[in-house]
């Protein structure tokens, strides 16, 4: 197995400034130290995705002060070259996985959005869509392999900070795991959109036809904000 170079377990990530302002205290907590050491050992023994410099990509592309929509995923794609730090997204040149294809299908039905043949959702992130996995790393070809190692505490803090210090966000919770986060969100301050997961195993149970993308845009306009352009660039 390919071994990756390993950063020092004490090294704090180079987090985007507005996120660092609200999350810096997390990096000195005991659970985070254990998570760093776990990741260092995992990277020594296995391929871990996404690459270390992309693990916090969602925060880099969507500053805390610019978040308008939060889409929650689970853990990153575990195939080579797929994960790049944005939930459901893959880099250009990588075939979109089935869940992402189903997202594009719903977009087409809902808003007439055209499939551009790639799955890079960075353009959404730059408009204020935080594409957040609840677990930010995974071992190659082993889904859920980094669950319950500390990431959930970190991303729960992210959700709490957004819930408490922002107003009028759209939280998008697809699937049972994401849906359980609804109890952390004040529905008097924010809008919550829930449906089954876009996975082929569950998309036909209510994800198809949920029309979340047009509903999110309508919500944003009603609060005086700009719509999200869900159409990916060529």
JSON list of C-alpha atoms in Angstrom, two decimals, residues 21-216:
[
{"chain": "A", "resi": 21, "resn": "UNK", "atom": "CA", "xyz": [-12.12, 32.74, 14.33]},
{"chain": "A", "resi": 22, "resn": "UNK", "atom": "CA", "xyz": [-15.02, 30.53, 15.48]},
{"chain": "A", "resi": 23, "resn": "UNK", "atom": "CA", "xyz": [-13.35, 27.10, 15.53]},
{"chain": "A", "resi": 24, "resn": "UNK", "atom": "CA", "xyz": [-9.80, 27.68, 16.77]},
{"chain": "A", "resi": 25, "resn": "UNK", "atom": "CA", "xyz": [-10.54, 26.40, 20.29]},
{"chain": "A", "resi": 26, "resn": "UNK", "atom": "CA", "xyz": [-11.48, 22.97, 18.88]},
{"chain": "A", "resi": 27, "resn": "UNK", "atom": "CA", "xyz": [-7.91, 22.29, 17.79]},
{"chain": "A", "resi": 28, "resn": "UNK", "atom": "CA", "xyz": [-6.61, 22.33, 21.36]},
{"chain": "A", "resi": 29, "resn": "UNK", "atom": "CA", "xyz": [-9.15, 19.83, 22.68]},
{"chain": "A", "resi": 30, "resn": "UNK", "atom": "CA", "xyz": [-8.27, 16.29, 23.69]},
{"chain": "A", "resi": 31, "resn": "UNK", "atom": "CA", "xyz": [-10.47, 14.63, 21.06]},
{"chain": "A", "resi": 32, "resn": "UNK", "atom": "CA", "xyz": [-8.74, 16.59, 18.30]},
{"chain": "A", "resi": 33, "resn": "UNK", "atom": "CA", "xyz": [-5.30, 15.51, 19.52]},
{"chain": "A", "resi": 34, "resn": "UNK", "atom": "CA", "xyz": [-6.47, 11.88, 19.42]},
{"chain": "A", "resi": 35, "resn": "UNK", "atom": "CA", "xyz": [-7.88, 12.43, 15.93]},
{"chain": "A", "resi": 36, "resn": "UNK", "atom": "CA", "xyz": [-4.57, 13.89, 14.68]},
{"chain": "A", "resi": 37, "resn": "UNK", "atom": "CA", "xyz": [-2.65, 10.90, 16.02]},
{"chain": "A", "resi": 38, "resn": "UNK", "atom": "CA", "xyz": [-5.18, 8.49, 14.49]},
{"chain": "A", "resi": 39, "resn": "UNK", "atom": "CA", "xyz": [-4.87, 10.19, 11.10]},
{"chain": "A", "resi": 40, "resn": "UNK", "atom": "CA", "xyz": [-1.07, 10.18, 11.29]},
{"chain": "A", "resi": 41, "resn": "UNK", "atom": "CA", "xyz": [-1.07, 6.42, 11.84]},
{"chain": "A", "resi": 42, "resn": "UNK", "atom": "CA", "xyz": [-3.69, 5.82, 9.16]},
{"chain": "A", "resi": 43, "resn": "UNK", "atom": "CA", "xyz": [-1.68, 7.80, 6.61]},
{"chain": "A", "resi": 44, "resn": "UNK", "atom": "CA", "xyz": [1.44, 5.85, 7.54]},
{"chain": "A", "resi": 45, "resn": "UNK", "atom": "CA", "xyz": [-0.28, 2.54, 6.80]},
{"chain": "A", "resi": 46, "resn": "UNK", "atom": "CA", "xyz": [-2.95, 3.26, 4.19]},
{"chain": "A", "resi": 47, "resn": "UNK", "atom": "CA", "xyz": [-4.15, 5.60, 1.48]},
{"chain": "A", "resi": 48, "resn": "UNK", "atom": "CA", "xyz": [-6.44, 8.16, 3.10]},
{"chain": "A", "resi": 49, "resn": "UNK", "atom": "CA", "xyz": [-8.83, 10.44, 1.19]},
{"chain": "A", "resi": 50, "resn": "UNK", "atom": "CA", "xyz": [-9.07, 13.27, 0.47]},
{"chain": "A", "resi": 51, "resn": "UNK", "atom": "CA", "xyz": [-5.44, 14.46, 0.32]},
{"chain": "A", "resi": 52, "resn": "UNK", "atom": "CA", "xyz": [-4.44, 16.37, 3.42]},
{"chain": "A", "resi": 53, "resn": "UNK", "atom": "CA", "xyz": [-4.36, 19.73, 1.65]},
{"chain": "A", "resi": 54, "resn": "UNK", "atom": "CA", "xyz": [-7.99, 19.25, 0.54]},
{"chain": "A", "resi": 55, "resn": "UNK", "atom": "CA", "xyz": [-9.47, 17.89, 3.78]},
{"chain": "A", "resi": 56, "resn": "UNK", "atom": "CA", "xyz": [-10.82, 21.34, 4.76]},
{"chain": "A", "resi": 57, "resn": "UNK", "atom": "CA", "xyz": [-11.68, 22.40, 1.21]},
{"chain": "A", "resi": 58, "resn": "UNK", "atom": "CA", "xyz": [-15.33, 23.10, 2.08]},
{"chain": "A", "resi": 59, "resn": "UNK", "atom": "CA", "xyz": [-14.21, 25.76, 4.56]},
{"chain": "A", "resi": 60, "resn": "UNK", "atom": "CA", "xyz": [-11.68, 27.28, 2.16]},
{"chain": "A", "resi": 61, "resn": "UNK", "atom": "CA", "xyz": [-14.25, 27.76, -0.62]},
{"chain": "A", "resi": 62, "resn": "UNK", "atom": "CA", "xyz": [-17.15, 28.85, 1.60]},
{"chain": "A", "resi": 63, "resn": "UNK", "atom": "CA", "xyz": [-16.09, 31.25, 4.38]},
{"chain": "A", "resi": 64, "resn": "UNK", "atom": "CA", "xyz": [-18.21, 31.31, 7.54]},
{"chain": "A", "resi": 65, "resn": "UNK", "atom": "CA", "xyz": [-19.40, 34.82, 6.77]},
{"chain": "A", "resi": 66, "resn": "UNK", "atom": "CA", "xyz": [-20.68, 33.81, 3.31]},
{"chain": "A", "resi": 67, "resn": "UNK", "atom": "CA", "xyz": [-22.60, 30.61, 4.10]},
{"chain": "A", "resi": 68, "resn": "UNK", "atom": "CA", "xyz": [-26.15, 30.65, 2.73]},
{"chain": "A", "resi": 69, "resn": "UNK", "atom": "CA", "xyz": [-26.87, 26.94, 2.30]},
{"chain": "A", "resi": 70, "resn": "UNK", "atom": "CA", "xyz": [-25.51, 23.89, 4.13]},
{"chain": "A", "resi": 71, "resn": "UNK", "atom": "CA", "xyz": [-25.66, 20.49, 2.42]},
{"chain": "A", "resi": 72, "resn": "UNK", "atom": "CA", "xyz": [-24.66, 17.68, 4.77]},
{"chain": "A", "resi": 73, "resn": "UNK", "atom": "CA", "xyz": [-23.02, 14.50, 3.54]},
{"chain": "A", "resi": 74, "resn": "UNK", "atom": "CA", "xyz": [-21.64, 11.53, 5.48]},
{"chain": "A", "resi": 75, "resn": "UNK", "atom": "CA", "xyz": [-18.02, 10.59, 4.81]},
{"chain": "A", "resi": 76, "resn": "UNK", "atom": "CA", "xyz": [-15.93, 11.23, 1.67]},
{"chain": "A", "resi": 77, "resn": "UNK", "atom": "CA", "xyz": [-15.97, 9.02, -1.41]},
{"chain": "A", "resi": 78, "resn": "UNK", "atom": "CA", "xyz": [-13.46, 6.22, -0.84]},
{"chain": "A", "resi": 79, "resn": "UNK", "atom": "CA", "xyz": [-12.32, 5.53, -4.42]},
{"chain": "A", "resi": 80, "resn": "UNK", "atom": "CA", "xyz": [-8.99, 6.85, -5.74]},
{"chain": "A", "resi": 81, "resn": "UNK", "atom": "CA", "xyz": [-9.18, 10.43, -6.97]},
{"chain": "A", "resi": 82, "resn": "UNK", "atom": "CA", "xyz": [-12.83, 10.96, -6.02]},
{"chain": "A", "resi": 83, "resn": "UNK", "atom": "CA", "xyz": [-12.80, 12.95, -2.77]},
{"chain": "A", "resi": 84, "resn": "UNK", "atom": "CA", "xyz": [-11.64, 16.56, -2.72]},
{"chain": "A", "resi": 85, "resn": "UNK", "atom": "CA", "xyz": [-13.17, 17.91, 0.45]},
{"chain": "A", "resi": 86, "resn": "UNK", "atom": "CA", "xyz": [-16.68, 18.80, -0.79]},
{"chain": "A", "resi": 87, "resn": "UNK", "atom": "CA", "xyz": [-19.56, 16.45, -0.03]},
{"chain": "A", "resi": 88, "resn": "UNK", "atom": "CA", "xyz": [-21.09, 14.74, -3.09]},
{"chain": "A", "resi": 89, "resn": "UNK", "atom": "CA", "xyz": [-18.52, 16.45, -5.38]},
{"chain": "A", "resi": 90, "resn": "UNK", "atom": "CA", "xyz": [-15.72, 14.90, -7.44]},
{"chain": "A", "resi": 91, "resn": "UNK", "atom": "CA", "xyz": [-12.93, 16.67, -9.36]},
{"chain": "A", "resi": 92, "resn": "UNK", "atom": "CA", "xyz": [-13.23, 17.21, -13.08]},
{"chain": "A", "resi": 93, "resn": "UNK", "atom": "CA", "xyz": [-12.18, 14.15, -15.03]},
{"chain": "A", "resi": 94, "resn": "UNK", "atom": "CA", "xyz": [-13.63, 11.76, -12.41]},
{"chain": "A", "resi": 95, "resn": "UNK", "atom": "CA", "xyz": [-16.88, 10.00, -13.29]},
{"chain": "A", "resi": 96, "resn": "UNK", "atom": "CA", "xyz": [-19.76, 11.22, -11.08]},
{"chain": "A", "resi": 97, "resn": "UNK", "atom": "CA", "xyz": [-20.83, 8.50, -8.60]},
{"chain": "A", "resi": 98, "resn": "UNK", "atom": "CA", "xyz": [-24.44, 7.26, -8.58]},
{"chain": "A", "resi": 99, "resn": "UNK", "atom": "CA", "xyz": [-25.65, 9.58, -5.80]},
{"chain": "A", "resi": 100, "resn": "UNK", "atom": "CA", "xyz": [-24.32, 12.62, -7.66]},
{"chain": "A", "resi": 101, "resn": "UNK", "atom": "CA", "xyz": [-25.93, 11.44, -10.89]},
{"chain": "A", "resi": 102, "resn": "UNK", "atom": "CA", "xyz": [-29.25, 11.29, -9.03]},
{"chain": "A", "resi": 103, "resn": "UNK", "atom": "CA", "xyz": [-28.69, 14.83, -7.74]},
{"chain": "A", "resi": 104, "resn": "UNK", "atom": "CA", "xyz": [-28.21, 15.98, -11.33]},
{"chain": "A", "resi": 105, "resn": "UNK", "atom": "CA", "xyz": [-31.35, 14.11, -12.35]},
{"chain": "A", "resi": 106, "resn": "UNK", "atom": "CA", "xyz": [-33.38, 15.93, -9.70]},
{"chain": "A", "resi": 107, "resn": "UNK", "atom": "CA", "xyz": [-31.83, 19.24, -10.73]},
{"chain": "A", "resi": 108, "resn": "UNK", "atom": "CA", "xyz": [-32.87, 18.61, -14.32]},
{"chain": "A", "resi": 109, "resn": "UNK", "atom": "CA", "xyz": [-36.44, 17.82, -13.31]},
{"chain": "A", "resi": 110, "resn": "UNK", "atom": "CA", "xyz": [-36.67, 20.68, -10.83]},
{"chain": "A", "resi": 111, "resn": "UNK", "atom": "CA", "xyz": [-34.93, 23.52, -12.66]},
{"chain": "A", "resi": 112, "resn": "UNK", "atom": "CA", "xyz": [-33.99, 22.24, -16.11]},
{"chain": "A", "resi": 113, "resn": "UNK", "atom": "CA", "xyz": [-30.31, 22.25, -15.18]},
{"chain": "A", "resi": 114, "resn": "UNK", "atom": "CA", "xyz": [-28.12, 20.63, -17.84]},
{"chain": "A", "resi": 115, "resn": "UNK", "atom": "CA", "xyz": [-25.66, 17.85, -16.97]},
{"chain": "A", "resi": 116, "resn": "UNK", "atom": "CA", "xyz": [-22.24, 19.22, -17.94]},
{"chain": "A", "resi": 117, "resn": "UNK", "atom": "CA", "xyz": [-20.56, 15.81, -17.82]},
{"chain": "A", "resi": 118, "resn": "UNK", "atom": "CA", "xyz": [-18.51, 16.52, -14.71]},
{"chain": "A", "resi": 119, "resn": "UNK", "atom": "CA", "xyz": [-19.18, 16.44, -10.99]},
{"chain": "A", "resi": 120, "resn": "UNK", "atom": "CA", "xyz": [-17.13, 19.34, -9.61]},
{"chain": "A", "resi": 121, "resn": "UNK", "atom": "CA", "xyz": [-19.48, 21.32, -7.35]},
{"chain": "A", "resi": 122, "resn": "UNK", "atom": "CA", "xyz": [-16.92, 24.02, -6.51]},
{"chain": "A", "resi": 123, "resn": "UNK", "atom": "CA", "xyz": [-19.05, 26.66, -8.22]},
{"chain": "A", "resi": 124, "resn": "UNK", "atom": "CA", "xyz": [-21.81, 25.98, -5.67]},
{"chain": "A", "resi": 125, "resn": "UNK", "atom": "CA", "xyz": [-19.34, 26.29, -2.80]},
{"chain": "A", "resi": 126, "resn": "UNK", "atom": "CA", "xyz": [-18.11, 29.67, -4.07]},
{"chain": "A", "resi": 127, "resn": "UNK", "atom": "CA", "xyz": [-21.71, 30.96, -4.04]},
{"chain": "A", "resi": 128, "resn": "UNK", "atom": "CA", "xyz": [-22.17, 30.13, -0.36]},
{"chain": "A", "resi": 129, "resn": "UNK", "atom": "CA", "xyz": [-23.17, 26.45, -0.38]},
{"chain": "A", "resi": 130, "resn": "UNK", "atom": "CA", "xyz": [-21.19, 24.73, 2.38]},
{"chain": "A", "resi": 131, "resn": "UNK", "atom": "CA", "xyz": [-20.69, 21.16, 1.14]},
{"chain": "A", "resi": 132, "resn": "UNK", "atom": "CA", "xyz": [-19.93, 19.55, 4.49]},
{"chain": "A", "resi": 133, "resn": "UNK", "atom": "CA", "xyz": [-19.34, 15.89, 5.24]},
{"chain": "A", "resi": 134, "resn": "UNK", "atom": "CA", "xyz": [-19.89, 14.97, 8.89]},
{"chain": "A", "resi": 135, "resn": "UNK", "atom": "CA", "xyz": [-16.68, 12.90, 8.70]},
{"chain": "A", "resi": 136, "resn": "UNK", "atom": "CA", "xyz": [-13.84, 14.52, 6.76]},
{"chain": "A", "resi": 137, "resn": "UNK", "atom": "CA", "xyz": [-11.61, 11.55, 5.91]},
{"chain": "A", "resi": 138, "resn": "UNK", "atom": "CA", "xyz": [-11.81, 7.89, 4.94]},
{"chain": "A", "resi": 139, "resn": "UNK", "atom": "CA", "xyz": [-9.52, 4.93, 4.27]},
{"chain": "A", "resi": 140, "resn": "UNK", "atom": "CA", "xyz": [-9.27, 3.78, 0.65]},
{"chain": "A", "resi": 141, "resn": "UNK", "atom": "CA", "xyz": [-12.12, 1.43, -0.31]},
{"chain": "A", "resi": 142, "resn": "UNK", "atom": "CA", "xyz": [-13.44, 1.30, 3.29]},
{"chain": "A", "resi": 143, "resn": "UNK", "atom": "CA", "xyz": [-16.57, 3.38, 3.72]},
{"chain": "A", "resi": 144, "resn": "UNK", "atom": "CA", "xyz": [-17.19, 4.68, 7.26]},
{"chain": "A", "resi": 145, "resn": "UNK", "atom": "CA", "xyz": [-13.68, 3.65, 8.34]},
{"chain": "A", "resi": 146, "resn": "UNK", "atom": "CA", "xyz": [-13.04, 7.00, 10.08]},
{"chain": "A", "resi": 147, "resn": "UNK", "atom": "CA", "xyz": [-16.36, 7.30, 11.87]},
{"chain": "A", "resi": 148, "resn": "UNK", "atom": "CA", "xyz": [-16.43, 7.82, 15.65]},
{"chain": "A", "resi": 149, "resn": "UNK", "atom": "CA", "xyz": [-12.82, 9.01, 15.69]},
{"chain": "A", "resi": 150, "resn": "UNK", "atom": "CA", "xyz": [-13.61, 12.63, 16.49]},
{"chain": "A", "resi": 151, "resn": "UNK", "atom": "CA", "xyz": [-14.70, 14.21, 13.23]},
{"chain": "A", "resi": 152, "resn": "UNK", "atom": "CA", "xyz": [-18.36, 14.18, 14.30]},
{"chain": "A", "resi": 153, "resn": "UNK", "atom": "CA", "xyz": [-17.56, 16.37, 17.32]},
{"chain": "A", "resi": 154, "resn": "UNK", "atom": "CA", "xyz": [-15.80, 18.85, 15.08]},
{"chain": "A", "resi": 155, "resn": "UNK", "atom": "CA", "xyz": [-18.55, 19.05, 12.46]},
{"chain": "A", "resi": 156, "resn": "UNK", "atom": "CA", "xyz": [-21.24, 19.22, 15.15]},
{"chain": "A", "resi": 157, "resn": "UNK", "atom": "CA", "xyz": [-19.46, 22.32, 16.42]},
{"chain": "A", "resi": 158, "resn": "UNK", "atom": "CA", "xyz": [-19.56, 23.71, 12.87]},
{"chain": "A", "resi": 159, "resn": "UNK", "atom": "CA", "xyz": [-23.33, 23.15, 12.71]},
{"chain": "A", "resi": 160, "resn": "UNK", "atom": "CA", "xyz": [-23.83, 24.70, 16.17]},
{"chain": "A", "resi": 161, "resn": "UNK", "atom": "CA", "xyz": [-21.82, 27.81, 15.24]},
{"chain": "A", "resi": 162, "resn": "UNK", "atom": "CA", "xyz": [-23.82, 28.29, 12.07]},
{"chain": "A", "resi": 163, "resn": "UNK", "atom": "CA", "xyz": [-27.10, 27.70, 13.87]},
{"chain": "A", "resi": 164, "resn": "UNK", "atom": "CA", "xyz": [-26.34, 30.12, 16.69]},
{"chain": "A", "resi": 165, "resn": "UNK", "atom": "CA", "xyz": [-24.42, 32.88, 14.92]},
{"chain": "A", "resi": 166, "resn": "UNK", "atom": "CA", "xyz": [-26.08, 33.07, 11.51]},
{"chain": "A", "resi": 167, "resn": "UNK", "atom": "CA", "xyz": [-29.69, 33.63, 10.55]},
{"chain": "A", "resi": 168, "resn": "UNK", "atom": "CA", "xyz": [-31.73, 32.54, 7.57]},
{"chain": "A", "resi": 169, "resn": "UNK", "atom": "CA", "xyz": [-29.63, 29.60, 6.39]},
{"chain": "A", "resi": 170, "resn": "UNK", "atom": "CA", "xyz": [-31.00, 26.68, 4.39]},
{"chain": "A", "resi": 171, "resn": "UNK", "atom": "CA", "xyz": [-29.93, 23.35, 5.90]},
{"chain": "A", "resi": 172, "resn": "UNK", "atom": "CA", "xyz": [-30.26, 20.43, 3.47]},
{"chain": "A", "resi": 173, "resn": "UNK", "atom": "CA", "xyz": [-30.46, 17.03, 5.17]},
{"chain": "A", "resi": 174, "resn": "UNK", "atom": "CA", "xyz": [-30.60, 14.07, 2.80]},
{"chain": "A", "resi": 175, "resn": "UNK", "atom": "CA", "xyz": [-30.87, 10.64, 4.40]},
{"chain": "A", "resi": 176, "resn": "UNK", "atom": "CA", "xyz": [-31.32, 9.38, 7.95]},
{"chain": "A", "resi": 177, "resn": "UNK", "atom": "CA", "xyz": [-27.81, 10.25, 9.18]},
{"chain": "A", "resi": 178, "resn": "UNK", "atom": "CA", "xyz": [-28.07, 13.86, 8.06]},
{"chain": "A", "resi": 179, "resn": "UNK", "atom": "CA", "xyz": [-31.68, 14.04, 9.18]},
{"chain": "A", "resi": 180, "resn": "UNK", "atom": "CA", "xyz": [-30.69, 13.39, 12.78]},
{"chain": "A", "resi": 181, "resn": "UNK", "atom": "CA", "xyz": [-28.85, 16.73, 12.77]},
{"chain": "A", "resi": 182, "resn": "UNK", "atom": "CA", "xyz": [-32.21, 18.52, 12.53]},
{"chain": "A", "resi": 183, "resn": "UNK", "atom": "CA", "xyz": [-32.47, 18.54, 16.32]},
{"chain": "A", "resi": 184, "resn": "UNK", "atom": "CA", "xyz": [-29.41, 20.81, 16.41]},
{"chain": "A", "resi": 185, "resn": "UNK", "atom": "CA", "xyz": [-31.00, 23.43, 14.14]},
{"chain": "A", "resi": 186, "resn": "UNK", "atom": "CA", "xyz": [-33.41, 26.15, 15.27]},
{"chain": "A", "resi": 187, "resn": "UNK", "atom": "CA", "xyz": [-36.19, 26.04, 12.69]},
{"chain": "A", "resi": 188, "resn": "UNK", "atom": "CA", "xyz": [-37.36, 29.49, 13.81]},
{"chain": "A", "resi": 189, "resn": "UNK", "atom": "CA", "xyz": [-34.05, 30.94, 12.58]},
{"chain": "A", "resi": 190, "resn": "UNK", "atom": "CA", "xyz": [-33.35, 28.70, 9.62]},
{"chain": "A", "resi": 191, "resn": "UNK", "atom": "CA", "xyz": [-35.08, 26.57, 6.98]},
{"chain": "A", "resi": 192, "resn": "UNK", "atom": "CA", "xyz": [-34.58, 22.79, 7.08]},
{"chain": "A", "resi": 193, "resn": "UNK", "atom": "CA", "xyz": [-35.05, 20.67, 3.95]},
{"chain": "A", "resi": 194, "resn": "UNK", "atom": "CA", "xyz": [-35.18, 16.91, 4.56]},
{"chain": "A", "resi": 195, "resn": "UNK", "atom": "CA", "xyz": [-35.60, 13.94, 2.22]},
{"chain": "A", "resi": 196, "resn": "UNK", "atom": "CA", "xyz": [-34.29, 10.42, 1.67]},
{"chain": "A", "resi": 197, "resn": "UNK", "atom": "CA", "xyz": [-30.68, 10.14, 0.50]},
{"chain": "A", "resi": 198, "resn": "UNK", "atom": "CA", "xyz": [-29.95, 10.47, -3.27]},
{"chain": "A", "resi": 199, "resn": "UNK", "atom": "CA", "xyz": [-28.31, 7.03, -3.24]},
{"chain": "A", "resi": 200, "resn": "UNK", "atom": "CA", "xyz": [-29.81, 4.57, -5.75]},
{"chain": "A", "resi": 201, "resn": "UNK", "atom": "CA", "xyz": [-30.99, 2.57, -2.73]},
{"chain": "A", "resi": 202, "resn": "UNK", "atom": "CA", "xyz": [-33.28, 5.34, -1.51]},
{"chain": "A", "resi": 203, "resn": "UNK", "atom": "CA", "xyz": [-33.68, 8.08, -4.14]},
{"chain": "A", "resi": 204, "resn": "UNK", "atom": "CA", "xyz": [-37.01, 6.65, -5.30]},
{"chain": "A", "resi": 205, "resn": "UNK", "atom": "CA", "xyz": [-38.38, 6.88, -1.75]},
{"chain": "A", "resi": 206, "resn": "UNK", "atom": "CA", "xyz": [-38.74, 10.64, -1.86]},
{"chain": "A", "resi": 207, "resn": "UNK", "atom": "CA", "xyz": [-35.54, 12.30, -3.02]},
{"chain": "A", "resi": 208, "resn": "UNK", "atom": "CA", "xyz": [-36.76, 12.35, -6.60]},
{"chain": "A", "resi": 209, "resn": "UNK", "atom": "CA", "xyz": [-39.45, 15.00, -6.70]},
{"chain": "A", "resi": 210, "resn": "UNK", "atom": "CA", "xyz": [-38.38, 16.79, -3.50]},
{"chain": "A", "resi": 211, "resn": "UNK", "atom": "CA", "xyz": [-37.62, 19.92, -5.55]},
{"chain": "A", "resi": 212, "resn": "UNK", "atom": "CA", "xyz": [-35.22, 21.16, -2.89]},
{"chain": "A", "resi": 213, "resn": "UNK", "atom": "CA", "xyz": [-33.17, 23.26, -5.28]},
{"chain": "A", "resi": 214, "resn": "UNK", "atom": "CA", "xyz": [-36.04, 25.49, -6.38]},
{"chain": "A", "resi": 215, "resn": "UNK", "atom": "CA", "xyz": [-37.36, 25.63, -2.80]},
{"chain": "A", "resi": 216, "resn": "UNK", "atom": "CA", "xyz": [-33.96, 26.77, -1.53]}
]
